[in-house]
XYZ file of C-alpha atoms in Angstrom:
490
model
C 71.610 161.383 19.407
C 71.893 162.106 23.092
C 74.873 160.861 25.429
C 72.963 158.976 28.201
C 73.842 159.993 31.871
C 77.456 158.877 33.002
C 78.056 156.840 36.030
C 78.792 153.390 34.229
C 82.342 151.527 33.727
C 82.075 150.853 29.580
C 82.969 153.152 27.214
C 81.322 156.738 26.223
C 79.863 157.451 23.357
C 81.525 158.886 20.753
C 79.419 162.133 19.122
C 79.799 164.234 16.100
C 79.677 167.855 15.595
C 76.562 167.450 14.010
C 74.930 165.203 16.759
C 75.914 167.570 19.501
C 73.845 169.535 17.887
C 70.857 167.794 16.908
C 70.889 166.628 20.771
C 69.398 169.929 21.495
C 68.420 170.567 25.604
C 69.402 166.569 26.075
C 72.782 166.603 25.342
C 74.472 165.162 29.162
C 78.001 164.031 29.740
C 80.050 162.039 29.775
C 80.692 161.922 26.305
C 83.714 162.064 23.781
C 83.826 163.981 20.624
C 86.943 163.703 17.591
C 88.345 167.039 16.784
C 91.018 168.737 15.102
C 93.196 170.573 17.317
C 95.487 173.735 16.381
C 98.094 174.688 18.370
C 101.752 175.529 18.611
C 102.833 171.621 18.160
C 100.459 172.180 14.575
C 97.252 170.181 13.846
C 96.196 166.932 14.381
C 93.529 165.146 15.389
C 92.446 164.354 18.700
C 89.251 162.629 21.017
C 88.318 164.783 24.286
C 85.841 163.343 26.832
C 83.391 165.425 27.913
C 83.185 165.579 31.592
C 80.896 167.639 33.174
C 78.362 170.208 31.196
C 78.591 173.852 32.380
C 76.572 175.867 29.886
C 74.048 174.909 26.629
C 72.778 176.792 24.392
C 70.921 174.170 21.994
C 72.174 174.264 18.598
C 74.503 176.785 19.433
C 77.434 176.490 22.082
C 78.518 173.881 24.612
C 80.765 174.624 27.395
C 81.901 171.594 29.429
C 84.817 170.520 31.512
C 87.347 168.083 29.284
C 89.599 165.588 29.560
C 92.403 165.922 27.369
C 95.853 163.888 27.553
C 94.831 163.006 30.952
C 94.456 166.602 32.099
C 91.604 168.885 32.638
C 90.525 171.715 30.122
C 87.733 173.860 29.489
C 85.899 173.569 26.184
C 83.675 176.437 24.361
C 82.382 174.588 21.406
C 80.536 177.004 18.943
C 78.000 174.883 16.625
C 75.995 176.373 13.608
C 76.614 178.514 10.081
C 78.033 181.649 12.638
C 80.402 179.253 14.474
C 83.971 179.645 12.807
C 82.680 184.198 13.397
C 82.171 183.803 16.970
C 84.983 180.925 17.700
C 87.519 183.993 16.160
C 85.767 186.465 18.114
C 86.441 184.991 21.220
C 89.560 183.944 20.589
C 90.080 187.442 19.726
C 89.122 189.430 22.712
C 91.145 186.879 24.576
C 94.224 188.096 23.073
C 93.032 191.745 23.736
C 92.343 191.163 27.387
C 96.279 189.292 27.575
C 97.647 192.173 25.706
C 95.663 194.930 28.000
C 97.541 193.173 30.856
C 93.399 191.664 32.270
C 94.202 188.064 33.771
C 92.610 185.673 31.873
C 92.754 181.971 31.614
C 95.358 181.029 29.213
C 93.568 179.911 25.289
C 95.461 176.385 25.030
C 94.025 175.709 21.354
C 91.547 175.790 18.748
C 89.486 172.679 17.720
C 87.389 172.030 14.718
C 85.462 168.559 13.198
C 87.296 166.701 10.280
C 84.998 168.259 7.579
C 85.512 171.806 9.204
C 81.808 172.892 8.701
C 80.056 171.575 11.174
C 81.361 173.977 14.161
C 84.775 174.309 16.161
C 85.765 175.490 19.499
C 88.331 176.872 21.729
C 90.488 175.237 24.423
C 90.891 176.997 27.466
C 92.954 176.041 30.698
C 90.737 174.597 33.491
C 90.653 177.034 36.666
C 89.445 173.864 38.956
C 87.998 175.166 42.520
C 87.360 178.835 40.693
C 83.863 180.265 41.935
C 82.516 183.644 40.440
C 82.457 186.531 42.360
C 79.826 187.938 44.829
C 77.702 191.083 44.787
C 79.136 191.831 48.706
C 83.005 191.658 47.303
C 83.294 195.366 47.381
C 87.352 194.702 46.666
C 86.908 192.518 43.592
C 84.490 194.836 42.397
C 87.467 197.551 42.503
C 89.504 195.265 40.668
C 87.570 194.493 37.889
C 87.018 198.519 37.670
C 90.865 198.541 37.523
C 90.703 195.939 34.875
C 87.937 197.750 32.905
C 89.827 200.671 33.152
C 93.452 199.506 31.466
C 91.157 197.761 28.723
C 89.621 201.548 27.900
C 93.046 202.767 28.114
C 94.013 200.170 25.424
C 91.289 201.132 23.097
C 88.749 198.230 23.972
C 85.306 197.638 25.604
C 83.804 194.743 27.349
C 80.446 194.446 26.656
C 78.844 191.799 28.646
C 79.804 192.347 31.743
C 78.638 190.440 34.901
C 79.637 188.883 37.793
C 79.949 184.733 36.371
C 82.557 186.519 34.437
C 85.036 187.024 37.574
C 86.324 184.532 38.950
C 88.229 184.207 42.014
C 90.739 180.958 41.567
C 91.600 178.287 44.535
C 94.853 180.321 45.421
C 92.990 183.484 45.739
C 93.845 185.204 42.611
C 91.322 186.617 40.095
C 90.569 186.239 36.573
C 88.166 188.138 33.688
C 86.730 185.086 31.527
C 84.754 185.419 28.296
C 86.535 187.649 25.890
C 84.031 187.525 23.090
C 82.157 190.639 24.469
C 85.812 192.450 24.163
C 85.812 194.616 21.151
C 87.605 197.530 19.756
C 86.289 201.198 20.428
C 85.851 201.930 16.921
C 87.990 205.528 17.152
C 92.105 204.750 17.015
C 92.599 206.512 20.745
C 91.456 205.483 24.186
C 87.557 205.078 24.874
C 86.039 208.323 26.190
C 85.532 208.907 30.134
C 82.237 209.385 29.491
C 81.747 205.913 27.640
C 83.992 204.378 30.248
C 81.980 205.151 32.955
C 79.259 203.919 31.092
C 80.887 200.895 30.568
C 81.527 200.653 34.007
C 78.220 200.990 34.932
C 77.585 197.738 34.138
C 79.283 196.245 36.132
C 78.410 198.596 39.279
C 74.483 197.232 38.287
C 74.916 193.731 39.143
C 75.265 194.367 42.768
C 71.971 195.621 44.456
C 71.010 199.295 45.354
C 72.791 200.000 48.628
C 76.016 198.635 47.511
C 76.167 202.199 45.345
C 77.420 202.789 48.587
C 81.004 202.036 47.598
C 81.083 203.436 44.987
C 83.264 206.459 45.481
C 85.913 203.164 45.992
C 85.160 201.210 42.715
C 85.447 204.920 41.125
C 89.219 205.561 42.406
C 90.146 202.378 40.986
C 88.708 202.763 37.525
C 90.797 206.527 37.547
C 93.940 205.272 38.972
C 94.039 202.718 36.011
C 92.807 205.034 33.396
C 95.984 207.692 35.267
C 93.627 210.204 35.599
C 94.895 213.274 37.531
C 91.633 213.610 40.169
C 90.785 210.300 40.999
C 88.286 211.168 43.886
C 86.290 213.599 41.486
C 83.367 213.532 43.531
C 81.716 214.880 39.913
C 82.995 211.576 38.276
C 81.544 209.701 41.077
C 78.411 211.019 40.646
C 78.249 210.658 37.068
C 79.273 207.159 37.945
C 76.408 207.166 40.328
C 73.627 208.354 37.797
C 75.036 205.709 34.738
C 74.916 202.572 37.559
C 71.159 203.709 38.424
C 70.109 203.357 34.691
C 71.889 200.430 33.945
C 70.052 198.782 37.017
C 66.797 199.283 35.862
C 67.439 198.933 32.469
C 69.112 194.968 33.413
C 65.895 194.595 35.230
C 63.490 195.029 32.662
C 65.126 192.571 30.292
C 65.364 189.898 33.047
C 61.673 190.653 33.911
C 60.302 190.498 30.304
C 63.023 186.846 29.944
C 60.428 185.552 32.914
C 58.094 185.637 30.627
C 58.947 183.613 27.885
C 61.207 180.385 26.989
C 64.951 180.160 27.848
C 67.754 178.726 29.580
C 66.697 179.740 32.505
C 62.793 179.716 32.378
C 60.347 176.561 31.045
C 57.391 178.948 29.124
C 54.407 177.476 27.292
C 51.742 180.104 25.686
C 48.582 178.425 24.085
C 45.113 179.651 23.564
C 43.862 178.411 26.622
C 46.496 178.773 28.832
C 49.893 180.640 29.916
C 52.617 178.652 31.822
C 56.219 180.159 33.095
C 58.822 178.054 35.559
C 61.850 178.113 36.644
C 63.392 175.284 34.754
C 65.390 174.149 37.036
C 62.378 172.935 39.114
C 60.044 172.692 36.424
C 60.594 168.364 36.271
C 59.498 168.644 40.287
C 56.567 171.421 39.382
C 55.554 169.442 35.419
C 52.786 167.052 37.672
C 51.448 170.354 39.503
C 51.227 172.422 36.239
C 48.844 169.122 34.515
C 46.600 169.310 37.563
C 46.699 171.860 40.102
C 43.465 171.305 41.390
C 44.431 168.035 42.530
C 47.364 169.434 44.795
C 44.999 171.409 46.353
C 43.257 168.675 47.837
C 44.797 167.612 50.650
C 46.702 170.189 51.214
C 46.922 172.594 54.542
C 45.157 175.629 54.145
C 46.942 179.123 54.624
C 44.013 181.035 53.286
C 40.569 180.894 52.222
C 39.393 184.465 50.696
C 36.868 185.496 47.818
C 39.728 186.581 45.625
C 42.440 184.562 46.740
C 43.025 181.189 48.073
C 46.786 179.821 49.753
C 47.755 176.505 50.430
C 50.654 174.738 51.740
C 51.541 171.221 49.751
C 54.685 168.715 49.440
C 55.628 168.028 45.485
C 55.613 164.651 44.605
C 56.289 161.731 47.342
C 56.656 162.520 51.065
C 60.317 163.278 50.464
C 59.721 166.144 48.188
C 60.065 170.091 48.478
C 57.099 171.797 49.768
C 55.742 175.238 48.291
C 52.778 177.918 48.549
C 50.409 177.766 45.595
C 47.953 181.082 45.843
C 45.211 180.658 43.568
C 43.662 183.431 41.897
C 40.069 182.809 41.654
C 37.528 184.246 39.903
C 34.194 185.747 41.869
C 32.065 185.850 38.776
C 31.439 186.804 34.743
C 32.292 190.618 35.792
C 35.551 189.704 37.351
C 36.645 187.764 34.636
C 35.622 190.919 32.101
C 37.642 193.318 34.647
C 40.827 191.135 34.782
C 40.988 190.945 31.065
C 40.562 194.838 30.659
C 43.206 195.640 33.552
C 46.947 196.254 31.885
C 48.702 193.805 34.482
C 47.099 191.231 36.405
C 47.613 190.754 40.153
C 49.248 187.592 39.706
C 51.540 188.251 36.896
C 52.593 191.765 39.203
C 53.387 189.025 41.749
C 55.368 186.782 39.525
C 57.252 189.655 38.416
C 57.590 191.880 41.091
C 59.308 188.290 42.850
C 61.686 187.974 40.501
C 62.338 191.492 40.683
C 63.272 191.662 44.924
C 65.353 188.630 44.096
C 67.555 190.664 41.583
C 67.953 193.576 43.953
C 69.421 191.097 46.541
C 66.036 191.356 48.828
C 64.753 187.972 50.231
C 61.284 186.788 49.499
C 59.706 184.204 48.828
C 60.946 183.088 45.040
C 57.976 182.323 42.529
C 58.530 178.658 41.336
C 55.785 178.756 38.277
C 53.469 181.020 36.899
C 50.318 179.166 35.462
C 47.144 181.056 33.833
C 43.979 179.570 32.558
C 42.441 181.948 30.028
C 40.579 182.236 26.865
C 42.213 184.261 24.258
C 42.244 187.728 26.486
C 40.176 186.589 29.173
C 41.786 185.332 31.972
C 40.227 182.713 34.207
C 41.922 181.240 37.496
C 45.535 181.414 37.964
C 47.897 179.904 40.224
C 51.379 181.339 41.926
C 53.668 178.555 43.089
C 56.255 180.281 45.712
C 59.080 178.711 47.807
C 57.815 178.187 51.297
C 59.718 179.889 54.013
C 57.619 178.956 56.647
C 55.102 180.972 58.742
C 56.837 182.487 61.427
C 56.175 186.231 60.799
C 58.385 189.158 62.017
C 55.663 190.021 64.992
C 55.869 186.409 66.279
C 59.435 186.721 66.836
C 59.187 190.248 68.409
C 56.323 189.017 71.064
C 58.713 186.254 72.015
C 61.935 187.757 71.707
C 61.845 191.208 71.234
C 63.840 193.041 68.568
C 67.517 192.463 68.665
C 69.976 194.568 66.983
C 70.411 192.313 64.181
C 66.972 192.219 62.926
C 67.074 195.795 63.187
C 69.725 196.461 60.959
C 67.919 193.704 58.537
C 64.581 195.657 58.294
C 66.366 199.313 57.638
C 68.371 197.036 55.024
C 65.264 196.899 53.689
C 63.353 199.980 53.642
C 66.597 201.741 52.253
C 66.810 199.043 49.252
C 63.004 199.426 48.670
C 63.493 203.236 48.119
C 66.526 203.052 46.450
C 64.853 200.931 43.860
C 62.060 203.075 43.741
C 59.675 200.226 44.812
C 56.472 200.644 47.596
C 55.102 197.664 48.787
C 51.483 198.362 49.469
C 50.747 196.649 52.436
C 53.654 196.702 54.847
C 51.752 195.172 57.757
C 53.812 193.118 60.148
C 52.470 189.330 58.773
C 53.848 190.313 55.311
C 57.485 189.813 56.818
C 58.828 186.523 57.286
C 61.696 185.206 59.710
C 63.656 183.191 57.761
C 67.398 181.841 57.671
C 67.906 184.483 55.046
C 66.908 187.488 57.172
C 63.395 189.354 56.682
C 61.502 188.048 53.654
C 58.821 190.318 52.228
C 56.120 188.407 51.069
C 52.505 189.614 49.488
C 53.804 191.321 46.329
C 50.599 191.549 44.317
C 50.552 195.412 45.001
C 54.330 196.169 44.909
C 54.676 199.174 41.805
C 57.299 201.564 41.358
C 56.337 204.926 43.500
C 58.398 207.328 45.255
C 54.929 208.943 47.002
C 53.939 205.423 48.415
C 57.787 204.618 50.248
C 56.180 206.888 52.678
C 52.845 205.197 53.037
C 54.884 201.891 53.381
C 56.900 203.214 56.017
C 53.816 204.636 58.153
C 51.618 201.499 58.014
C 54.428 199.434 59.536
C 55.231 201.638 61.989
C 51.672 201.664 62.978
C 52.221 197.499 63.607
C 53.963 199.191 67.046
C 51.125 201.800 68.000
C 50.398 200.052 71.099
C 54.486 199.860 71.357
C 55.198 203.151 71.326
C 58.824 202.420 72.869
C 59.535 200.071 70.148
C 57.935 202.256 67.640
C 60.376 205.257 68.840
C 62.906 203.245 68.521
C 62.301 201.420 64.980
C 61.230 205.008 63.601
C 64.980 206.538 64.575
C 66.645 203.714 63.752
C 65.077 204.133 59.970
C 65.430 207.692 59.962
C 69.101 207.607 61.208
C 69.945 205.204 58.339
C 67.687 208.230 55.782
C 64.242 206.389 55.120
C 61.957 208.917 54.000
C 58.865 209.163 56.242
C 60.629 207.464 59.374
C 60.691 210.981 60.771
């Protein structure tokens, strides 16, 4: 059984290995669990209360923040047939990363149930205040590539590497957490440059396009750690260069295609009749919507009333709630229908997609909330986009009143340089399609967005044409793009 939700005075409820993992997505703290430690004073048994959840896997691994003899630790709790391979594993590439000279929390103990079959965990100390590590932290970047590159010198990998995984502590200092992904390079001498800088590469992906920029920085790290003679090879950085670009598209396609179906971090439901994705972090707000959408349409204030498309603006649940933009897709008629079913992607799943897809390469937009398709087998019927609402205020609006200050000028060649360094054209760059928001410049209208390298110019050329009857401002937008190298700002 569950733990209910803490917040009461009386005791917590004790749980088994076995319940833990029967609990399944409801498993919440506080609860306490009896365990075998391991450890230099030997074994013996022990109860740790469960604090605070951090990660769940259902039926698989629990991390959580512990209490233990009155101080706090962090759990990892592996559950399952494959949970005594994984808990040595990790405790494994712990003592690699230690040994490689990586700071790393320190492993306080292993923990087990009484029977020893059910699962068993490690013990780690408890960095309390730690946050992970930014895509904009150019210098911790360069020290993980330091770290990366004295684990290759010691004959070792890291294999899932991403940015939760650094941490940067209360005092400052910064630590390399999860050493399961650390294995051996299977040859008895230092992993290759080239597979370094693959490895590397990684890491260089999580950050978006234009931070490539540093590069030749994160580069002379990796070299001075690996003592390589020509640590500015401007060949290696290249190579470096090339490896990151792959990696970034390659990360994108399997976060795109885990949009699409169920997991911790998307709510998916595929039937007959009907397709559903969410974020599930909002999907209890968006469950109501989903049921009915219809009825959140009436009553709501209308953005848009088109043939093929209609927007509306509506508050989720009671007059407290979040508000949104839900664009339904409709259909015009029997042929539609017939030419929606034979097209290979939708408008509507492009938007969902090519949403989720800005927000990975660090671009704002307007975040799709839930994805939900009425169809029949391969027919698809009328579909609805539910998007965070950043308001109306577009970029013109701002310009009549204002003019266009030096900030949002650096914002919108911020974004024409990430658009073609992702290889992305938008389709329909006109001057409504870009919000004012808190976040900068939001693109919005992504049904069209595909990857092009022709069309970057296109996009560039219809939104300079927003400023034809400008033609100061348009002088002065089209050098400020072309001084920064946007193709077609010329």
């Amino acid at each position: 059984m569950a733990a209910p939700e803490g917040g009461g005075t009386g005791p917590v409820p004790v749980l088994t290995m076995a319940s833990i993992r029967a609990a399944g997505r409801a498993l919440a703290a506080p609860f306490a669990v009896r365990l075998q430690i391991a450890d230099r004073a030997g074994r013996r048994p022990l109860t740790i209360t469960v604090v605070e959840m951090l990660r769940l896997l259902p039926g698989r691994r629990v991390v959580a923040r512990v209490e233990w003899d009155g101080e706090a630790a962090l759990l990892k709790l592996f559950l399952g047939r494959r949970a005594r391979r994984y808990c040595r594993r990790e405790a494994a590439g712990c003592a690699r990363l230690v040994r490689a000279g990586v700071p790393t929390p320190a492993l306080l103990g292993t923990v087990e149930d009484d029977d020893g079959r059910s699962g068993c965990g490690l013990l780690f100390e408890y960095l309390a205040g730690a946050r992970p590590v930014t895509a904009d932290e150019t210098g911790a970047i360069a020290e993980a590539a330091g770290w990366l590159g004295r684990l290759h010198q010691a004959g070792c990998r890291h294999r899932d590497l991403h940015l939760d995984n650094l941490l940067t502590t209360a005092t400052g200092a910064r630590v390399l957490i999860d050493g399961d992904p650390v294995r051996r390079w299977p040859w008895p001498w230092p992993v290759t440059a080239a597979a370094g800088l693959r490895n590397l590469a990684v890491l260089c992906a999580q950050r978006p396009p234009l931070a490539d920029d540093a590069l030749p920085a994160v580069f002379q790290a990796y070299a001075a750690a690996r003592g390589w003679r020509d640590r500015a090879s401007p060949a290696g950085v290249e190579r470096l260069r090339r490896a990151t670009a792959r990696q970034r598209q390659a990360r994108l396609r399997r976060y795109l295609r885990k949009t699409l179906r169920p997991c911790s971090e998307f709510h998916s439901e595929r039937t007959l009749r009907r397709f559903l994705t969410a974020r599930r972090d909002v999907w209890p707000d968006l469950a109501a919507l989903a049921a009915d959408p219809e009825a959140t349409f009436r009553g709501a204030q209308l953005l848009k009333d088109g043939n093929s498309a209609t927007v509306v603006r509506a508050r989720l649940g009671d007059a407290d709630g979040r508000t949104c933009v839900i664009k339904r897709y409709n259909v015009k008629g029997p042929w539609h229908r017939l030419r929606r079913a034979l097209k290979p992607g939708a408008r509507f799943r492009l938007a969902w997609l090519n949403g989720h897809r800005l927000w990975m390469l660090g671009v704002p937009t307007a975040r799709p909330l839930l994805l939900l398709e009425r169809r029949l087998g391969p027919l698809h019927g009328v579909a609805y986009l539910v998007m965070e609402d950043l308001g109306d205020r577009h970029l013109g609006q701002e310009i009549d009143e204002q003019g266009l200050g030096d900030e949002r000028m650096a914002e919108l060649v911020r974004l024409f340089r990430t658009l073609q360094a992702a290889g992305l054209r938008h389709g329909d760059t006109k001057i409504t399609n870009l919000l004012v928001t808190d976040a900068g410049v939001a693109l919005i209208d992504l049904d069209a967005m595909a990857p092009s390298r022709r069309g970057q110019r296109r996009d560039v050329a219809r939104f300079l044409a927003n400023f034809e009857h400008q033609p100061v401002l348009r002088d002065r937008v089209a050098a400020a793009l072309a001084a920064a190298g946007v193709e077609g700002a010329g």
